[in-house]
Amino acid sequence: MTGETTHRLGVLGSGKGSNFVAIAEACAAGSIPARVAVVLSDVAEAGILGRARALGIPAHYLPPGPYRTKLDEAAEAAYVAALKAAAVDWVLLAGFMRILKGAFLRAFPGRVLNIHPSLLPAFPGLEAWRQALEYGVKVTGVTVHLVDQGVDTGPIVRQGAVAIHDDDTPETLHHRLQQTEHDLYPAALNLLLSGQWAVRGRRVVGTGPAGKGGQPQP
Ligand code: GAR
């Protein structure tokens, strides 16, 4: 696809939705050739639903089923159906705290993107900022990656480093990570929507004109 297509995004989130807002604002400003067509959440009272509705974007709570860390088969089918009904061509996980597998990924092959608050492969899983702080690393960061069958293992699109301060708390560190997230997620999405990229091993590389596609040098 070319950068002139207006893509339709489906966003899944379980939390307050600040990454969703960053994406929606970038779309509205014309810096991403897309619009958010639907927002889905597994948490009825999640802030992301209210923030989407306030922007006039359809937003639905879809019950996840009985498991704590994944969707059951029926729920997965309901999520796929809602995304297909909204005719989305990319699915963005923005703080969606359940693992998506098999049928869901087959419905959107290579078109599911996630943001994770660490420099993967370090600190996959929950509360990665707390893991980094407890481990004692001096630098952590944010990763945007394509989703595959593993947990936080898919090809890496972009990463941004964030220094850890001696006096950081989990809250101050997560706050700084989120500021990086809000720049990194739209930038990573823009690369993918340009179509000028390829997967090489575990890395997504830009194939467009120099300086436009790949990870900017620090
Ligand atoms: C973000 O920090 C995101 O990286 C994290 O949840 C937060 C959601 O914030 N995701 C994960 O930890 C996924 N493993 P938001 O609701 O304000 O976008």
Short mmCIF file of N, CA and C in Angstrom, two decimals, residues 27-205:
data_model
loop_
_atom_site.label_atom_id
_atom_site.label_comp_id
_atom_site.label_asym_id
_atom_site.label_seq_id
_atom_site.Cartn_x
_atom_site.Cartn_y
_atom_site.Cartn_z
N CYS A 27 -3.28 10.97 13.81
CA CYS A 27 -4.15 10.78 12.64
C CYS A 27 -4.89 12.08 12.33
N ALA A 28 -5.47 12.68 13.37
CA ALA A 28 -6.26 13.90 13.17
C ALA A 28 -5.40 15.03 12.63
N ALA A 29 -4.13 15.06 13.05
CA ALA A 29 -3.22 16.12 12.60
C ALA A 29 -2.70 15.86 11.18
N GLY A 30 -3.01 14.69 10.65
CA GLY A 30 -2.57 14.36 9.29
C GLY A 30 -1.15 13.82 9.24
N SER A 31 -0.55 13.55 10.41
CA SER A 31 0.82 13.01 10.36
C SER A 31 0.86 11.50 10.24
N ILE A 32 -0.30 10.84 10.35
CA ILE A 32 -0.39 9.41 10.03
C ILE A 32 -1.54 9.26 9.03
N PRO A 33 -1.31 8.54 7.91
CA PRO A 33 -2.37 8.42 6.89
C PRO A 33 -3.39 7.35 7.29
N ALA A 34 -4.09 7.61 8.38
CA ALA A 34 -5.01 6.58 8.90
C ALA A 34 -6.03 7.25 9.80
N ARG A 35 -7.07 6.47 10.14
CA ARG A 35 -7.94 6.91 11.22
C ARG A 35 -8.30 5.71 12.07
N VAL A 36 -8.60 5.98 13.34
CA VAL A 36 -8.99 4.89 14.23
C VAL A 36 -10.46 4.61 13.97
N ALA A 37 -10.74 3.37 13.51
CA ALA A 37 -12.10 3.02 13.14
C ALA A 37 -12.88 2.45 14.31
N VAL A 38 -12.18 1.80 15.23
CA VAL A 38 -12.87 1.20 16.38
C VAL A 38 -11.87 0.97 17.51
N VAL A 39 -12.38 1.07 18.75
CA VAL A 39 -11.59 0.78 19.94
C VAL A 39 -12.30 -0.32 20.71
N LEU A 40 -11.55 -1.34 21.12
CA LEU A 40 -12.13 -2.46 21.87
C LEU A 40 -11.38 -2.63 23.18
N SER A 41 -12.11 -2.98 24.23
CA SER A 41 -11.47 -3.22 25.52
C SER A 41 -12.06 -4.43 26.21
N ASP A 42 -11.20 -5.12 26.97
CA ASP A 42 -11.63 -6.25 27.79
C ASP A 42 -12.00 -5.80 29.20
N VAL A 43 -11.93 -4.49 29.44
CA VAL A 43 -12.23 -3.94 30.78
C VAL A 43 -13.36 -2.92 30.61
N ALA A 44 -14.51 -3.22 31.21
CA ALA A 44 -15.70 -2.40 30.95
C ALA A 44 -15.48 -0.94 31.33
N GLU A 45 -14.73 -0.71 32.43
CA GLU A 45 -14.57 0.66 32.92
C GLU A 45 -13.25 1.30 32.46
N ALA A 46 -12.57 0.70 31.49
CA ALA A 46 -11.27 1.22 31.05
C ALA A 46 -11.41 2.64 30.50
N GLY A 47 -10.44 3.48 30.88
CA GLY A 47 -10.45 4.87 30.43
C GLY A 47 -10.42 5.01 28.91
N ILE A 48 -9.78 4.04 28.25
CA ILE A 48 -9.63 4.13 26.79
C ILE A 48 -11.00 4.21 26.10
N LEU A 49 -12.01 3.55 26.66
CA LEU A 49 -13.33 3.56 26.03
C LEU A 49 -13.94 4.96 26.08
N GLY A 50 -13.86 5.59 27.25
CA GLY A 50 -14.41 6.94 27.39
C GLY A 50 -13.66 7.94 26.53
N ARG A 51 -12.32 7.77 26.46
CA ARG A 51 -11.53 8.71 25.66
C ARG A 51 -11.86 8.57 24.18
N ALA A 52 -12.12 7.32 23.75
CA ALA A 52 -12.48 7.12 22.34
C ALA A 52 -13.85 7.74 22.06
N ARG A 53 -14.79 7.47 22.93
CA ARG A 53 -16.16 8.01 22.69
C ARG A 53 -16.12 9.53 22.67
N ALA A 54 -15.30 10.12 23.53
CA ALA A 54 -15.20 11.59 23.56
C ALA A 54 -14.68 12.12 22.22
N LEU A 55 -13.93 11.31 21.51
CA LEU A 55 -13.41 11.72 20.20
C LEU A 55 -14.34 11.29 19.06
N GLY A 56 -15.48 10.70 19.43
CA GLY A 56 -16.44 10.28 18.41
C GLY A 56 -16.07 8.98 17.71
N ILE A 57 -15.22 8.19 18.36
CA ILE A 57 -14.78 6.92 17.76
C ILE A 57 -15.56 5.78 18.41
N PRO A 58 -16.16 4.87 17.63
CA PRO A 58 -16.90 3.75 18.21
C PRO A 58 -16.01 2.95 19.17
N ALA A 59 -16.53 2.64 20.33
CA ALA A 59 -15.72 1.96 21.36
C ALA A 59 -16.60 0.96 22.09
N HIS A 60 -16.10 -0.27 22.20
CA HIS A 60 -16.91 -1.34 22.77
C HIS A 60 -16.13 -2.13 23.82
N TYR A 61 -16.84 -2.49 24.87
CA TYR A 61 -16.33 -3.48 25.82
C TYR A 61 -16.74 -4.85 25.31
N LEU A 62 -15.77 -5.74 25.13
CA LEU A 62 -16.08 -7.12 24.73
C LEU A 62 -15.55 -8.04 25.82
N PRO A 63 -16.41 -8.80 26.49
CA PRO A 63 -15.97 -9.64 27.61
C PRO A 63 -14.91 -10.64 27.15
N PRO A 64 -13.86 -10.82 27.98
CA PRO A 64 -12.73 -11.65 27.56
C PRO A 64 -12.92 -13.14 27.79
N GLY A 65 -13.93 -13.52 28.55
CA GLY A 65 -14.08 -14.94 28.88
C GLY A 65 -13.41 -15.25 30.21
N PRO A 66 -13.30 -16.53 30.56
CA PRO A 66 -12.94 -16.92 31.93
C PRO A 66 -11.45 -16.82 32.28
N TYR A 67 -10.56 -16.72 31.28
CA TYR A 67 -9.13 -16.76 31.61
C TYR A 67 -8.63 -15.38 32.04
N ARG A 68 -7.50 -15.40 32.78
CA ARG A 68 -6.97 -14.13 33.31
C ARG A 68 -6.02 -13.46 32.31
N THR A 69 -5.29 -14.28 31.53
CA THR A 69 -4.22 -13.70 30.72
C THR A 69 -4.47 -13.78 29.21
N LYS A 70 -5.57 -14.40 28.82
CA LYS A 70 -5.83 -14.50 27.37
C LYS A 70 -7.33 -14.39 27.12
N LEU A 71 -7.70 -14.31 25.85
CA LEU A 71 -9.11 -14.37 25.47
C LEU A 71 -9.48 -15.82 25.24
N ASP A 72 -10.70 -16.22 25.60
CA ASP A 72 -11.09 -17.58 25.22
C ASP A 72 -11.50 -17.57 23.75
N GLU A 73 -11.77 -18.76 23.21
CA GLU A 73 -11.99 -18.89 21.77
C GLU A 73 -13.16 -18.02 21.29
N ALA A 74 -14.25 -18.04 22.07
CA ALA A 74 -15.44 -17.27 21.67
C ALA A 74 -15.13 -15.78 21.71
N ALA A 75 -14.39 -15.36 22.73
CA ALA A 75 -14.05 -13.93 22.83
C ALA A 75 -13.15 -13.53 21.67
N GLU A 76 -12.18 -14.38 21.36
CA GLU A 76 -11.27 -14.06 20.26
C GLU A 76 -12.07 -13.88 18.96
N ALA A 77 -13.05 -14.75 18.76
CA ALA A 77 -13.89 -14.65 17.56
C ALA A 77 -14.69 -13.34 17.58
N ALA A 78 -15.16 -12.94 18.76
CA ALA A 78 -15.94 -11.69 18.85
C ALA A 78 -15.06 -10.48 18.55
N TYR A 79 -13.81 -10.51 19.03
CA TYR A 79 -12.89 -9.40 18.74
C TYR A 79 -12.61 -9.33 17.24
N VAL A 80 -12.35 -10.49 16.64
CA VAL A 80 -12.07 -10.51 15.19
C VAL A 80 -13.28 -9.98 14.43
N ALA A 81 -14.47 -10.42 14.83
CA ALA A 81 -15.69 -10.00 14.12
C ALA A 81 -15.87 -8.49 14.21
N ALA A 82 -15.64 -7.92 15.39
CA ALA A 82 -15.82 -6.47 15.56
C ALA A 82 -14.80 -5.70 14.72
N LEU A 83 -13.59 -6.22 14.65
CA LEU A 83 -12.54 -5.53 13.86
C LEU A 83 -12.83 -5.65 12.37
N LYS A 84 -13.30 -6.83 11.95
CA LYS A 84 -13.64 -7.02 10.53
C LYS A 84 -14.84 -6.14 10.16
N ALA A 85 -15.81 -6.05 11.08
CA ALA A 85 -17.01 -5.23 10.80
C ALA A 85 -16.60 -3.76 10.61
N ALA A 86 -15.56 -3.35 11.31
CA ALA A 86 -15.08 -1.97 11.17
C ALA A 86 -14.09 -1.83 10.01
N ALA A 87 -13.85 -2.95 9.30
CA ALA A 87 -12.98 -2.96 8.11
C ALA A 87 -11.58 -2.43 8.41
N VAL A 88 -11.01 -2.85 9.55
CA VAL A 88 -9.68 -2.35 9.88
C VAL A 88 -8.62 -3.13 9.11
N ASP A 89 -7.53 -2.47 8.76
CA ASP A 89 -6.45 -3.20 8.10
C ASP A 89 -5.21 -3.32 9.00
N TRP A 90 -5.17 -2.62 10.10
CA TRP A 90 -4.11 -2.81 11.08
C TRP A 90 -4.74 -2.84 12.48
N VAL A 91 -4.18 -3.69 13.34
CA VAL A 91 -4.64 -3.78 14.73
C VAL A 91 -3.49 -3.31 15.63
N LEU A 92 -3.78 -2.35 16.49
CA LEU A 92 -2.77 -1.82 17.41
C LEU A 92 -3.12 -2.20 18.83
N LEU A 93 -2.20 -2.87 19.52
CA LEU A 93 -2.38 -3.15 20.93
C LEU A 93 -1.77 -1.98 21.69
N ALA A 94 -2.58 -1.35 22.51
CA ALA A 94 -2.13 -0.17 23.24
C ALA A 94 -2.49 -0.37 24.71
N GLY A 95 -1.61 -1.14 25.40
CA GLY A 95 -1.91 -1.48 26.78
C GLY A 95 -3.00 -2.54 26.90
N PHE A 96 -3.06 -3.45 25.91
CA PHE A 96 -4.03 -4.55 25.99
C PHE A 96 -3.34 -5.69 26.73
N MET A 97 -3.88 -6.07 27.87
CA MET A 97 -3.14 -6.92 28.79
C MET A 97 -3.49 -8.40 28.66
N ARG A 98 -3.83 -8.82 27.46
CA ARG A 98 -4.09 -10.24 27.22
C ARG A 98 -3.31 -10.71 26.00
N ILE A 99 -2.90 -11.97 26.06
CA ILE A 99 -2.13 -12.55 24.97
C ILE A 99 -3.09 -12.94 23.84
N LEU A 100 -2.71 -12.58 22.63
CA LEU A 100 -3.51 -12.96 21.45
C LEU A 100 -2.77 -14.04 20.69
N LYS A 101 -3.49 -15.08 20.34
CA LYS A 101 -2.81 -16.20 19.67
C LYS A 101 -3.56 -16.61 18.43
N GLY A 102 -3.16 -17.74 17.88
CA GLY A 102 -3.76 -18.47 16.79
C GLY A 102 -4.75 -17.73 15.92
N ALA A 103 -6.03 -17.95 16.21
CA ALA A 103 -7.08 -17.49 15.30
C ALA A 103 -7.02 -15.98 15.11
N PHE A 104 -6.76 -15.24 16.16
CA PHE A 104 -6.71 -13.78 16.04
C PHE A 104 -5.58 -13.37 15.10
N LEU A 105 -4.39 -13.91 15.32
CA LEU A 105 -3.25 -13.50 14.49
C LEU A 105 -3.43 -13.96 13.04
N ARG A 106 -4.10 -15.10 12.85
CA ARG A 106 -4.34 -15.56 11.47
C ARG A 106 -5.34 -14.65 10.74
N ALA A 107 -6.21 -13.99 11.52
CA ALA A 107 -7.20 -13.09 10.90
C ALA A 107 -6.55 -11.80 10.39
N PHE A 108 -5.40 -11.43 11.00
CA PHE A 108 -4.69 -10.19 10.61
C PHE A 108 -3.21 -10.50 10.45
N PRO A 109 -2.86 -11.36 9.49
CA PRO A 109 -1.48 -11.84 9.42
C PRO A 109 -0.47 -10.71 9.21
N GLY A 110 0.48 -10.61 10.14
CA GLY A 110 1.53 -9.59 10.04
C GLY A 110 1.03 -8.17 10.21
N ARG A 111 -0.19 -8.02 10.71
CA ARG A 111 -0.81 -6.69 10.81
C ARG A 111 -1.22 -6.35 12.24
N VAL A 112 -0.56 -6.95 13.20
CA VAL A 112 -0.85 -6.65 14.60
C VAL A 112 0.42 -6.09 15.24
N LEU A 113 0.27 -4.94 15.87
CA LEU A 113 1.41 -4.19 16.40
C LEU A 113 1.21 -4.01 17.91
N ASN A 114 2.32 -4.03 18.65
CA ASN A 114 2.23 -3.86 20.11
C ASN A 114 3.28 -2.86 20.58
N ILE A 115 2.96 -2.19 21.68
CA ILE A 115 3.97 -1.35 22.34
C ILE A 115 4.22 -1.93 23.72
N HIS A 116 5.52 -2.02 24.06
CA HIS A 116 5.89 -2.63 25.35
C HIS A 116 6.88 -1.70 26.06
N PRO A 117 6.68 -1.49 27.36
CA PRO A 117 7.50 -0.50 28.07
C PRO A 117 8.83 -1.02 28.58
N SER A 118 9.63 -1.65 27.70
CA SER A 118 11.02 -2.00 28.02
C SER A 118 11.76 -2.14 26.70
N LEU A 119 13.08 -2.29 26.81
CA LEU A 119 13.88 -2.60 25.62
C LEU A 119 13.90 -4.11 25.48
N LEU A 120 12.95 -4.65 24.74
CA LEU A 120 12.89 -6.11 24.56
C LEU A 120 14.17 -6.58 23.88
N PRO A 121 14.70 -7.76 24.19
CA PRO A 121 14.02 -8.82 24.94
C PRO A 121 14.11 -8.72 26.45
N ALA A 122 14.63 -7.61 26.98
CA ALA A 122 14.65 -7.47 28.44
C ALA A 122 13.24 -7.20 28.95
N PHE A 123 12.92 -7.78 30.06
CA PHE A 123 11.70 -7.48 30.81
C PHE A 123 10.39 -7.61 30.00
N PRO A 124 10.16 -8.77 29.42
CA PRO A 124 8.83 -8.99 28.83
C PRO A 124 7.79 -9.14 29.94
N GLY A 125 6.53 -9.13 29.58
CA GLY A 125 5.47 -9.40 30.56
C GLY A 125 4.98 -8.15 31.25
N LEU A 126 4.48 -8.36 32.47
CA LEU A 126 3.74 -7.30 33.17
C LEU A 126 4.67 -6.29 33.85
N GLU A 127 4.20 -5.04 33.92
CA GLU A 127 4.87 -3.97 34.66
C GLU A 127 6.38 -3.96 34.42
N ALA A 128 6.73 -3.85 33.15
CA ALA A 128 8.13 -3.93 32.76
C ALA A 128 8.97 -2.82 33.39
N TRP A 129 8.37 -1.68 33.66
CA TRP A 129 9.11 -0.57 34.28
C TRP A 129 9.50 -0.95 35.72
N ARG A 130 8.62 -1.66 36.40
CA ARG A 130 8.91 -2.10 37.77
C ARG A 130 10.00 -3.18 37.75
N GLN A 131 9.92 -4.07 36.77
CA GLN A 131 10.95 -5.10 36.62
C GLN A 131 12.32 -4.46 36.42
N ALA A 132 12.38 -3.42 35.56
CA ALA A 132 13.66 -2.76 35.26
C ALA A 132 14.22 -2.09 36.50
N LEU A 133 13.34 -1.42 37.24
CA LEU A 133 13.76 -0.73 38.46
C LEU A 133 14.26 -1.73 39.49
N GLU A 134 13.52 -2.82 39.65
CA GLU A 134 13.91 -3.82 40.67
C GLU A 134 15.20 -4.52 40.28
N TYR A 135 15.42 -4.71 38.97
CA TYR A 135 16.65 -5.39 38.53
C TYR A 135 17.86 -4.51 38.79
N GLY A 136 17.69 -3.20 38.59
CA GLY A 136 18.80 -2.28 38.81
C GLY A 136 19.45 -1.75 37.55
N VAL A 137 18.84 -1.98 36.37
CA VAL A 137 19.46 -1.44 35.16
C VAL A 137 19.42 0.10 35.19
N LYS A 138 20.35 0.70 34.44
CA LYS A 138 20.45 2.16 34.41
C LYS A 138 19.70 2.76 33.22
N VAL A 139 19.44 1.91 32.23
CA VAL A 139 18.72 2.36 31.03
C VAL A 139 17.65 1.33 30.71
N THR A 140 16.45 1.82 30.44
CA THR A 140 15.41 0.94 29.93
C THR A 140 14.80 1.64 28.72
N GLY A 141 13.56 1.39 28.40
CA GLY A 141 13.02 2.07 27.23
C GLY A 141 11.71 1.48 26.77
N VAL A 142 11.44 1.65 25.50
CA VAL A 142 10.15 1.29 24.91
C VAL A 142 10.42 0.56 23.60
N THR A 143 9.60 -0.44 23.32
CA THR A 143 9.72 -1.20 22.07
C THR A 143 8.38 -1.25 21.36
N VAL A 144 8.36 -0.96 20.07
CA VAL A 144 7.18 -1.24 19.24
C VAL A 144 7.55 -2.43 18.36
N HIS A 145 6.71 -3.46 18.39
CA HIS A 145 7.04 -4.67 17.63
C HIS A 145 5.79 -5.29 17.02
N LEU A 146 6.02 -6.03 15.92
CA LEU A 146 4.95 -6.82 15.34
C LEU A 146 4.67 -7.99 16.28
N VAL A 147 3.42 -8.40 16.34
CA VAL A 147 3.05 -9.46 17.28
C VAL A 147 3.13 -10.81 16.57
N ASP A 148 3.83 -11.74 17.22
CA ASP A 148 3.84 -13.12 16.73
C ASP A 148 3.27 -14.03 17.82
N GLN A 149 3.47 -15.33 17.68
CA GLN A 149 2.85 -16.29 18.60
C GLN A 149 3.42 -16.22 20.03
N GLY A 150 4.60 -15.63 20.18
CA GLY A 150 5.22 -15.59 21.51
C GLY A 150 4.72 -14.41 22.33
N VAL A 151 5.27 -14.26 23.53
CA VAL A 151 4.92 -13.13 24.38
C VAL A 151 6.02 -12.08 24.25
N ASP A 152 5.68 -10.94 23.62
CA ASP A 152 6.63 -9.83 23.45
C ASP A 152 7.87 -10.23 22.67
N THR A 153 7.68 -11.06 21.63
CA THR A 153 8.83 -11.60 20.90
C THR A 153 8.88 -11.22 19.42
N GLY A 154 7.90 -10.55 18.87
CA GLY A 154 7.85 -10.34 17.41
C GLY A 154 8.90 -9.36 16.91
N PRO A 155 9.05 -9.28 15.58
CA PRO A 155 10.05 -8.39 14.97
C PRO A 155 9.93 -6.94 15.46
N ILE A 156 11.08 -6.37 15.79
CA ILE A 156 11.12 -5.04 16.42
C ILE A 156 11.09 -3.95 15.35
N VAL A 157 10.16 -3.02 15.51
CA VAL A 157 10.02 -1.93 14.55
C VAL A 157 10.83 -0.71 15.00
N ARG A 158 10.65 -0.33 16.26
CA ARG A 158 11.39 0.82 16.79
C ARG A 158 11.64 0.62 18.28
N GLN A 159 12.74 1.18 18.76
CA GLN A 159 12.99 1.22 20.19
C GLN A 159 13.48 2.60 20.58
N GLY A 160 13.14 3.01 21.79
CA GLY A 160 13.61 4.27 22.33
C GLY A 160 14.12 4.04 23.74
N ALA A 161 15.31 4.58 24.04
CA ALA A 161 15.91 4.38 25.36
C ALA A 161 15.47 5.47 26.33
N VAL A 162 15.34 5.09 27.58
CA VAL A 162 15.00 6.04 28.65
C VAL A 162 15.93 5.75 29.82
N ALA A 163 16.64 6.80 30.30
CA ALA A 163 17.55 6.62 31.43
C ALA A 163 16.75 6.46 32.72
N ILE A 164 17.27 5.62 33.61
CA ILE A 164 16.65 5.47 34.93
C ILE A 164 17.43 6.36 35.92
N HIS A 165 16.71 7.18 36.66
CA HIS A 165 17.33 8.07 37.64
C HIS A 165 17.41 7.37 38.99
N ASP A 166 18.39 7.77 39.79
CA ASP A 166 18.56 7.13 41.10
C ASP A 166 17.32 7.27 41.98
N ASP A 167 16.62 8.38 41.81
CA ASP A 167 15.46 8.60 42.69
C ASP A 167 14.14 8.22 42.02
N ASP A 168 14.19 7.46 40.93
CA ASP A 168 12.95 7.06 40.26
C ASP A 168 12.11 6.14 41.14
N THR A 169 10.81 6.32 41.05
CA THR A 169 9.85 5.37 41.60
C THR A 169 9.21 4.68 40.39
N PRO A 170 8.48 3.60 40.60
CA PRO A 170 7.79 2.99 39.47
C PRO A 170 6.92 4.01 38.73
N GLU A 171 6.32 4.91 39.45
CA GLU A 171 5.40 5.88 38.83
C GLU A 171 6.17 6.91 37.99
N THR A 172 7.27 7.46 38.53
CA THR A 172 8.00 8.48 37.76
C THR A 172 8.62 7.86 36.51
N LEU A 173 9.12 6.63 36.65
CA LEU A 173 9.75 5.96 35.50
C LEU A 173 8.69 5.65 34.43
N HIS A 174 7.55 5.13 34.85
CA HIS A 174 6.51 4.81 33.86
C HIS A 174 6.04 6.08 33.16
N HIS A 175 5.96 7.17 33.91
CA HIS A 175 5.55 8.44 33.31
C HIS A 175 6.52 8.84 32.19
N ARG A 176 7.83 8.75 32.45
CA ARG A 176 8.81 9.12 31.40
C ARG A 176 8.77 8.14 30.23
N LEU A 177 8.58 6.85 30.53
CA LEU A 177 8.47 5.87 29.45
C LEU A 177 7.27 6.20 28.56
N GLN A 178 6.20 6.62 29.18
CA GLN A 178 5.00 6.91 28.38
C GLN A 178 5.21 8.10 27.46
N GLN A 179 5.99 9.09 27.92
CA GLN A 179 6.27 10.22 27.03
C GLN A 179 7.01 9.74 25.77
N THR A 180 7.93 8.79 25.96
CA THR A 180 8.62 8.21 24.80
C THR A 180 7.66 7.40 23.95
N GLU A 181 6.78 6.65 24.61
CA GLU A 181 5.79 5.84 23.87
C GLU A 181 4.97 6.69 22.91
N HIS A 182 4.58 7.88 23.39
CA HIS A 182 3.65 8.69 22.60
C HIS A 182 4.29 9.23 21.32
N ASP A 183 5.62 9.29 21.29
CA ASP A 183 6.32 9.65 20.04
C ASP A 183 6.62 8.40 19.20
N LEU A 184 7.02 7.35 19.91
CA LEU A 184 7.52 6.16 19.21
C LEU A 184 6.43 5.40 18.48
N TYR A 185 5.24 5.31 19.08
CA TYR A 185 4.19 4.48 18.47
C TYR A 185 3.72 5.09 17.14
N PRO A 186 3.42 6.40 17.09
CA PRO A 186 3.06 6.98 15.79
C PRO A 186 4.19 6.86 14.75
N ALA A 187 5.43 7.02 15.20
CA ALA A 187 6.55 6.93 14.25
C ALA A 187 6.67 5.52 13.68
N ALA A 188 6.55 4.53 14.54
CA ALA A 188 6.64 3.14 14.08
C ALA A 188 5.49 2.82 13.12
N LEU A 189 4.32 3.29 13.47
CA LEU A 189 3.15 3.03 12.63
C LEU A 189 3.33 3.67 11.25
N ASN A 190 3.86 4.87 11.25
CA ASN A 190 4.08 5.55 9.98
C ASN A 190 4.99 4.76 9.06
N LEU A 191 6.04 4.19 9.63
CA LEU A 191 6.95 3.37 8.82
C LEU A 191 6.17 2.19 8.22
N LEU A 192 5.38 1.51 9.05
CA LEU A 192 4.68 0.32 8.55
C LEU A 192 3.65 0.71 7.49
N LEU A 193 2.94 1.81 7.71
CA LEU A 193 1.91 2.20 6.74
C LEU A 193 2.52 2.67 5.42
N SER A 194 3.77 3.09 5.47
CA SER A 194 4.43 3.52 4.22
C SER A 194 4.64 2.33 3.30
N GLY A 195 4.63 1.13 3.87
CA GLY A 195 4.86 -0.07 3.06
C GLY A 195 6.33 -0.26 2.71
N GLN A 196 7.17 0.69 3.12
CA GLN A 196 8.59 0.63 2.74
C GLN A 196 9.40 0.00 3.86
N TRP A 197 9.17 -1.28 4.06
CA TRP A 197 9.87 -1.98 5.13
C TRP A 197 9.91 -3.47 4.81
N ALA A 198 10.78 -4.15 5.52
CA ALA A 198 10.88 -5.61 5.38
C ALA A 198 11.29 -6.17 6.72
N VAL A 199 10.99 -7.44 6.93
CA VAL A 199 11.43 -8.11 8.16
C VAL A 199 12.73 -8.83 7.84
N ARG A 200 13.78 -8.49 8.60
CA ARG A 200 15.06 -9.21 8.48
C ARG A 200 15.37 -9.81 9.83
N GLY A 201 15.18 -11.11 9.93
CA GLY A 201 15.38 -11.76 11.23
C GLY A 201 14.37 -11.24 12.22
N ARG A 202 14.87 -10.70 13.33
CA ARG A 202 13.97 -10.16 14.35
C ARG A 202 13.75 -8.66 14.21
N ARG A 203 14.19 -8.10 13.07
CA ARG A 203 14.19 -6.64 12.94
C ARG A 203 13.36 -6.21 11.75
N VAL A 204 12.56 -5.17 11.93
CA VAL A 204 11.90 -4.53 10.80
C VAL A 204 12.83 -3.42 10.32
N VAL A 205 13.17 -3.47 9.04
CA VAL A 205 14.07 -2.44 8.50
C VAL A 205 13.33 -1.61 7.46
#
